[in-house]
Structures are given as structure tokens and as C-alpha cells.
Amino acid sequence: MSFLDKAKDFIDKHDEQVDQALEKVGAEVDKRTGHKYTTHIDKGVDEAQKRTGEGDTRP
């Protein structure tokens, strides 16, 4: 099994944690950019969450 396969397997098994991490990264990037790109960052985080595991698990 390649590293990429292992990473995909991990993401599939831990979708909620991955979604939470993406949310935290997005919030930090938003903060460091002075909230100038909030809409773009939110869209990027949402899209990344949709593409990992079972999708967006945020409430």
C-alpha cells in the first residue's frame, strides 16, 4: 500500500477529525490575512471537507 493509499484510508476513517482540522486551518488563515478573504477561505474549507471521507460532518 502506497503512502497516498494510506493517507486516503486514514482520512476516510477519521473524517470528523479531518473536518475539524480543516476548519481550524481555515480560521487561522482567515485571521492571518486580516479577514480579507473570509468568503474564499470558507468556500475552500467547505470544498476540502466535501472531498474528504464521507464529506462535511460539521453540525
PDB file of N, CA and C in Angstrom:
ATOM      1  N   MET A   1       0.853  -1.173   0.000  1.00  0.00           N
ATOM      2  CA  MET A   1       0.000   0.000   0.000  1.00  0.00           C
ATOM      3  C   MET A   1       0.901   1.240   0.000  1.00  0.00           C
ATOM      4  N   SER A   2       0.654   2.149  -0.909  1.00  0.00           N
ATOM      5  CA  SER A   2       1.475   3.358  -1.022  1.00  0.00           C
ATOM      6  C   SER A   2       1.114   4.360   0.073  1.00  0.00           C
ATOM      7  N   PHE A   3       1.970   5.348   0.238  1.00  0.00           N
ATOM      8  CA  PHE A   3       1.717   6.404   1.211  1.00  0.00           C
ATOM      9  C   PHE A   3       0.391   7.093   0.911  1.00  0.00           C
ATOM     10  N   LEU A   4       0.116   7.369  -0.358  1.00  0.00           N
ATOM     11  CA  LEU A   4      -1.120   8.043  -0.743  1.00  0.00           C
ATOM     12  C   LEU A   4      -2.334   7.195  -0.382  1.00  0.00           C
ATOM     13  N   ASP A   5      -2.266   5.897  -0.606  1.00  0.00           N
ATOM     14  CA  ASP A   5      -3.360   5.000  -0.232  1.00  0.00           C
ATOM     15  C   ASP A   5      -3.573   5.004   1.276  1.00  0.00           C
ATOM     16  N   LYS A   6      -2.476   5.000   2.028  1.00  0.00           N
ATOM     17  CA  LYS A   6      -2.574   5.033   3.486  1.00  0.00           C
ATOM     18  C   LYS A   6      -3.198   6.337   3.964  1.00  0.00           C
ATOM     19  N   ALA A   7      -2.813   7.441   3.332  1.00  0.00           N
ATOM     20  CA  ALA A   7      -3.371   8.745   3.698  1.00  0.00           C
ATOM     21  C   ALA A   7      -4.871   8.792   3.410  1.00  0.00           C
ATOM     22  N   LYS A   8      -5.274   8.296   2.255  1.00  0.00           N
ATOM     23  CA  LYS A   8      -6.701   8.265   1.910  1.00  0.00           C
ATOM     24  C   LYS A   8      -7.474   7.398   2.888  1.00  0.00           C
ATOM     25  N   ASP A   9      -6.913   6.260   3.262  1.00  0.00           N
ATOM     26  CA  ASP A   9      -7.563   5.365   4.215  1.00  0.00           C
ATOM     27  C   ASP A   9      -7.722   6.057   5.565  1.00  0.00           C
ATOM     28  N   PHE A  10      -6.684   6.742   6.027  1.00  0.00           N
ATOM     29  CA  PHE A  10      -6.741   7.463   7.291  1.00  0.00           C
ATOM     30  C   PHE A  10      -7.829   8.533   7.248  1.00  0.00           C
ATOM     31  N   ILE A  11      -7.865   9.302   6.164  1.00  0.00           N
ATOM     32  CA  ILE A  11      -8.860  10.367   6.019  1.00  0.00           C
ATOM     33  C   ILE A  11     -10.267   9.787   6.034  1.00  0.00           C
ATOM     34  N   ASP A  12     -10.484   8.676   5.346  1.00  0.00           N
ATOM     35  CA  ASP A  12     -11.801   8.040   5.329  1.00  0.00           C
ATOM     36  C   ASP A  12     -12.231   7.586   6.720  1.00  0.00           C
ATOM     37  N   LYS A  13     -11.287   7.066   7.493  1.00  0.00           N
ATOM     38  CA  LYS A  13     -11.610   6.538   8.819  1.00  0.00           C
ATOM     39  C   LYS A  13     -11.758   7.630   9.874  1.00  0.00           C
ATOM     40  N   HIS A  14     -11.198   8.809   9.623  1.00  0.00           N
ATOM     41  CA  HIS A  14     -11.184   9.878  10.620  1.00  0.00           C
ATOM     42  C   HIS A  14     -11.743  11.172  10.041  1.00  0.00           C
ATOM     43  N   ASP A  15     -12.858  11.056   9.344  1.00  0.00           N
ATOM     44  CA  ASP A  15     -13.422  12.207   8.638  1.00  0.00           C
ATOM     45  C   ASP A  15     -13.756  13.363   9.573  1.00  0.00           C
ATOM     46  N   GLU A  16     -14.304  13.072  10.726  1.00  0.00           N
ATOM     47  CA  GLU A  16     -14.693  14.149  11.640  1.00  0.00           C
ATOM     48  C   GLU A  16     -13.470  14.946  12.104  1.00  0.00           C
ATOM     49  N   GLN A  17     -12.389  14.244  12.436  1.00  0.00           N
ATOM     50  CA  GLN A  17     -11.175  14.925  12.870  1.00  0.00           C
ATOM     51  C   GLN A  17     -10.553  15.726  11.726  1.00  0.00           C
ATOM     52  N   VAL A  18     -10.602  15.184  10.526  1.00  0.00           N
ATOM     53  CA  VAL A  18     -10.061  15.897   9.360  1.00  0.00           C
ATOM     54  C   VAL A  18     -10.878  17.169   9.116  1.00  0.00           C
ATOM     55  N   ASP A  19     -12.197  17.069   9.199  1.00  0.00           N
ATOM     56  CA  ASP A  19     -13.049  18.245   9.009  1.00  0.00           C
ATOM     57  C   ASP A  19     -12.747  19.310  10.064  1.00  0.00           C
ATOM     58  N   GLN A  20     -12.553  18.881  11.307  1.00  0.00           N
ATOM     59  CA  GLN A  20     -12.231  19.832  12.380  1.00  0.00           C
ATOM     60  C   GLN A  20     -10.884  20.506  12.120  1.00  0.00           C
ATOM     61  N   ALA A  21      -9.904  19.734  11.673  1.00  0.00           N
ATOM     62  CA  ALA A  21      -8.583  20.293  11.379  1.00  0.00           C
ATOM     63  C   ALA A  21      -8.666  21.301  10.239  1.00  0.00           C
ATOM     64  N   LEU A  22      -9.425  20.976   9.198  1.00  0.00           N
ATOM     65  CA  LEU A  22      -9.589  21.897   8.079  1.00  0.00           C
ATOM     66  C   LEU A  22     -10.237  23.196   8.550  1.00  0.00           C
ATOM     67  N   GLU A  23     -11.206  23.084   9.436  1.00  0.00           N
ATOM     68  CA  GLU A  23     -11.889  24.261   9.985  1.00  0.00           C
ATOM     69  C   GLU A  23     -10.896  25.143  10.759  1.00  0.00           C
ATOM     70  N   LYS A  24     -10.053  24.521  11.567  1.00  0.00           N
ATOM     71  CA  LYS A  24      -9.060  25.267  12.350  1.00  0.00           C
ATOM     72  C   LYS A  24      -8.034  25.945  11.446  1.00  0.00           C
ATOM     73  N   VAL A  25      -7.588  25.231  10.429  1.00  0.00           N
ATOM     74  CA  VAL A  25      -6.627  25.813   9.486  1.00  0.00           C
ATOM     75  C   VAL A  25      -7.256  27.000   8.767  1.00  0.00           C
ATOM     76  N   GLY A  26      -8.493  26.836   8.332  1.00  0.00           N
ATOM     77  CA  GLY A  26      -9.198  27.929   7.654  1.00  0.00           C
ATOM     78  C   GLY A  26      -9.342  29.143   8.545  1.00  0.00           C
ATOM     79  N   ALA A  27      -9.670  28.930   9.816  1.00  0.00           N
ATOM     80  CA  ALA A  27      -9.815  30.042  10.760  1.00  0.00           C
ATOM     81  C   ALA A  27      -8.483  30.756  10.969  1.00  0.00           C
ATOM     82  N   GLU A  28      -7.403  29.998  11.057  1.00  0.00           N
ATOM     83  CA  GLU A  28      -6.077  30.605  11.244  1.00  0.00           C
ATOM     84  C   GLU A  28      -5.655  31.406  10.011  1.00  0.00           C
ATOM     85  N   VAL A  29      -5.888  30.854   8.832  1.00  0.00           N
ATOM     86  CA  VAL A  29      -5.550  31.577   7.597  1.00  0.00           C
ATOM     87  C   VAL A  29      -6.381  32.852   7.513  1.00  0.00           C
ATOM     88  N   ASP A  30      -7.653  32.763   7.848  1.00  0.00           N
ATOM     89  CA  ASP A  30      -8.535  33.930   7.820  1.00  0.00           C
ATOM     90  C   ASP A  30      -8.012  35.007   8.775  1.00  0.00           C
ATOM     91  N   LYS A  31      -7.621  34.589   9.957  1.00  0.00           N
ATOM     92  CA  LYS A  31      -7.086  35.527  10.951  1.00  0.00           C
ATOM     93  C   LYS A  31      -5.805  36.191  10.441  1.00  0.00           C
ATOM     94  N   ARG A  32      -4.896  35.389   9.880  1.00  0.00           N
ATOM     95  CA  ARG A  32      -3.600  35.923   9.433  1.00  0.00           C
ATOM     96  C   ARG A  32      -3.708  36.804   8.198  1.00  0.00           C
ATOM     97  N   THR A  33      -4.796  36.676   7.463  1.00  0.00           N
ATOM     98  CA  THR A  33      -4.992  37.531   6.288  1.00  0.00           C
ATOM     99  C   THR A  33      -5.878  38.727   6.629  1.00  0.00           C
ATOM    100  N   GLY A  34      -6.115  38.934   7.914  1.00  0.00           N
ATOM    101  CA  GLY A  34      -6.904  40.089   8.332  1.00  0.00           C
ATOM    102  C   GLY A  34      -8.356  40.001   7.913  1.00  0.00           C
ATOM    103  N   HIS A  35      -8.859  38.810   7.768  1.00  0.00           N
ATOM    104  CA  HIS A  35     -10.260  38.548   7.393  1.00  0.00           C
ATOM    105  C   HIS A  35     -10.632  39.184   6.048  1.00  0.00           C
ATOM    106  N   LYS A  36      -9.639  39.402   5.190  1.00  0.00           N
ATOM    107  CA  LYS A  36      -9.896  39.992   3.874  1.00  0.00           C
ATOM    108  C   LYS A  36     -10.492  38.998   2.889  1.00  0.00           C
ATOM    109  N   TYR A  37     -10.255  37.717   3.128  1.00  0.00           N
ATOM    110  CA  TYR A  37     -10.657  36.691   2.161  1.00  0.00           C
ATOM    111  C   TYR A  37     -11.577  35.646   2.788  1.00  0.00           C
ATOM    112  N   THR A  38     -12.360  36.036   3.778  1.00  0.00           N
ATOM    113  CA  THR A  38     -13.201  35.105   4.535  1.00  0.00           C
ATOM    114  C   THR A  38     -14.077  34.255   3.626  1.00  0.00           C
ATOM    115  N   THR A  39     -14.741  34.860   2.678  1.00  0.00           N
ATOM    116  CA  THR A  39     -15.639  34.126   1.789  1.00  0.00           C
ATOM    117  C   THR A  39     -14.877  33.072   0.999  1.00  0.00           C
ATOM    118  N   HIS A  40     -13.730  33.438   0.463  1.00  0.00           N
ATOM    119  CA  HIS A  40     -12.922  32.498  -0.325  1.00  0.00           C
ATOM    120  C   HIS A  40     -12.398  31.361   0.546  1.00  0.00           C
ATOM    121  N   ILE A  41     -11.941  31.701   1.732  1.00  0.00           N
ATOM    122  CA  ILE A  41     -11.417  30.690   2.647  1.00  0.00           C
ATOM    123  C   ILE A  41     -12.520  29.722   3.050  1.00  0.00           C
ATOM    124  N   ASP A  42     -13.694  30.248   3.377  1.00  0.00           N
ATOM    125  CA  ASP A  42     -14.826  29.387   3.751  1.00  0.00           C
ATOM    126  C   ASP A  42     -15.201  28.439   2.617  1.00  0.00           C
ATOM    127  N   LYS A  43     -15.220  28.944   1.399  1.00  0.00           N
ATOM    128  CA  LYS A  43     -15.521  28.096   0.236  1.00  0.00           C
ATOM    129  C   LYS A  43     -14.477  27.000   0.084  1.00  0.00           C
ATOM    130  N   GLY A  44     -13.203  27.359   0.253  1.00  0.00           N
ATOM    131  CA  GLY A  44     -12.125  26.382   0.133  1.00  0.00           C
ATOM    132  C   GLY A  44     -12.216  25.305   1.199  1.00  0.00           C
ATOM    133  N   VAL A  45     -12.492  25.701   2.440  1.00  0.00           N
ATOM    134  CA  VAL A  45     -12.640  24.742   3.536  1.00  0.00           C
ATOM    135  C   VAL A  45     -13.826  23.826   3.265  1.00  0.00           C
ATOM    136  N   ASP A  46     -14.946  24.389   2.866  1.00  0.00           N
ATOM    137  CA  ASP A  46     -16.136  23.582   2.572  1.00  0.00           C
ATOM    138  C   ASP A  46     -15.861  22.570   1.466  1.00  0.00           C
ATOM    139  N   GLU A  47     -15.186  23.008   0.424  1.00  0.00           N
ATOM    140  CA  GLU A  47     -14.884  22.109  -0.694  1.00  0.00           C
ATOM    141  C   GLU A  47     -13.929  20.998  -0.255  1.00  0.00           C
ATOM    142  N   ALA A  48     -12.931  21.347   0.528  1.00  0.00           N
ATOM    143  CA  ALA A  48     -11.985  20.341   1.029  1.00  0.00           C
ATOM    144  C   ALA A  48     -12.713  19.321   1.904  1.00  0.00           C
ATOM    145  N   GLN A  49     -13.634  19.788   2.734  1.00  0.00           N
ATOM    146  CA  GLN A  49     -14.391  18.885   3.600  1.00  0.00           C
ATOM    147  C   GLN A  49     -15.283  17.951   2.779  1.00  0.00           C
ATOM    148  N   LYS A  50     -15.844  18.451   1.706  1.00  0.00           N
ATOM    149  CA  LYS A  50     -16.682  17.612   0.851  1.00  0.00           C
ATOM    150  C   LYS A  50     -15.877  16.508   0.176  1.00  0.00           C
ATOM    151  N   ARG A  51     -14.601  16.772  -0.064  1.00  0.00           N
ATOM    152  CA  ARG A  51     -13.760  15.835  -0.809  1.00  0.00           C
ATOM    153  C   ARG A  51     -13.012  14.845   0.081  1.00  0.00           C
ATOM    154  N   THR A  52     -13.200  14.936   1.391  1.00  0.00           N
ATOM    155  CA  THR A  52     -12.519  14.015   2.306  1.00  0.00           C
ATOM    156  C   THR A  52     -13.539  13.082   2.940  1.00  0.00           C
ATOM    157  N   GLY A  53     -13.210  11.825   3.035  1.00  0.00           N
ATOM    158  CA  GLY A  53     -14.059  10.848   3.710  1.00  0.00           C
ATOM    159  C   GLY A  53     -15.486  10.857   3.221  1.00  0.00           C
ATOM    160  N   GLU A  54     -16.378  10.880   4.166  1.00  0.00           N
ATOM    161  CA  GLU A  54     -17.800  10.875   3.857  1.00  0.00           C
ATOM    162  C   GLU A  54     -18.327  12.261   3.552  1.00  0.00           C
ATOM    163  N   GLY A  55     -17.476  13.266   3.636  1.00  0.00           N
ATOM    164  CA  GLY A  55     -17.905  14.634   3.355  1.00  0.00           C
ATOM    165  C   GLY A  55     -17.969  15.451   4.616  1.00  0.00           C
ATOM    166  N   ASP A  56     -18.643  16.567   4.539  1.00  0.00           N
ATOM    167  CA  ASP A  56     -18.706  17.524   5.636  1.00  0.00           C
ATOM    168  C   ASP A  56     -19.486  16.933   6.807  1.00  0.00           C
ATOM    169  N   THR A  57     -18.831  16.793   7.956  1.00  0.00           N
ATOM    170  CA  THR A  57     -19.507  16.237   9.142  1.00  0.00           C
ATOM    171  C   THR A  57     -19.804  17.309  10.172  1.00  0.00           C
ATOM    172  N   ARG A  58     -19.625  18.569   9.820  1.00  0.00           N
ATOM    173  CA  ARG A  58     -19.922  19.638  10.773  1.00  0.00           C
ATOM    174  C   ARG A  58     -21.418  19.672  11.017  1.00  0.00           C
ATOM    175  N   PRO A  59     -21.804  20.016  12.267  1.00  0.00           N
ATOM    176  CA  PRO A  59     -23.247  20.100  12.564  1.00  0.00           C
ATOM    177  C   PRO A  59     -23.921  21.206  11.788  1.00  0.00           C
TER     178      PRO A  59
END
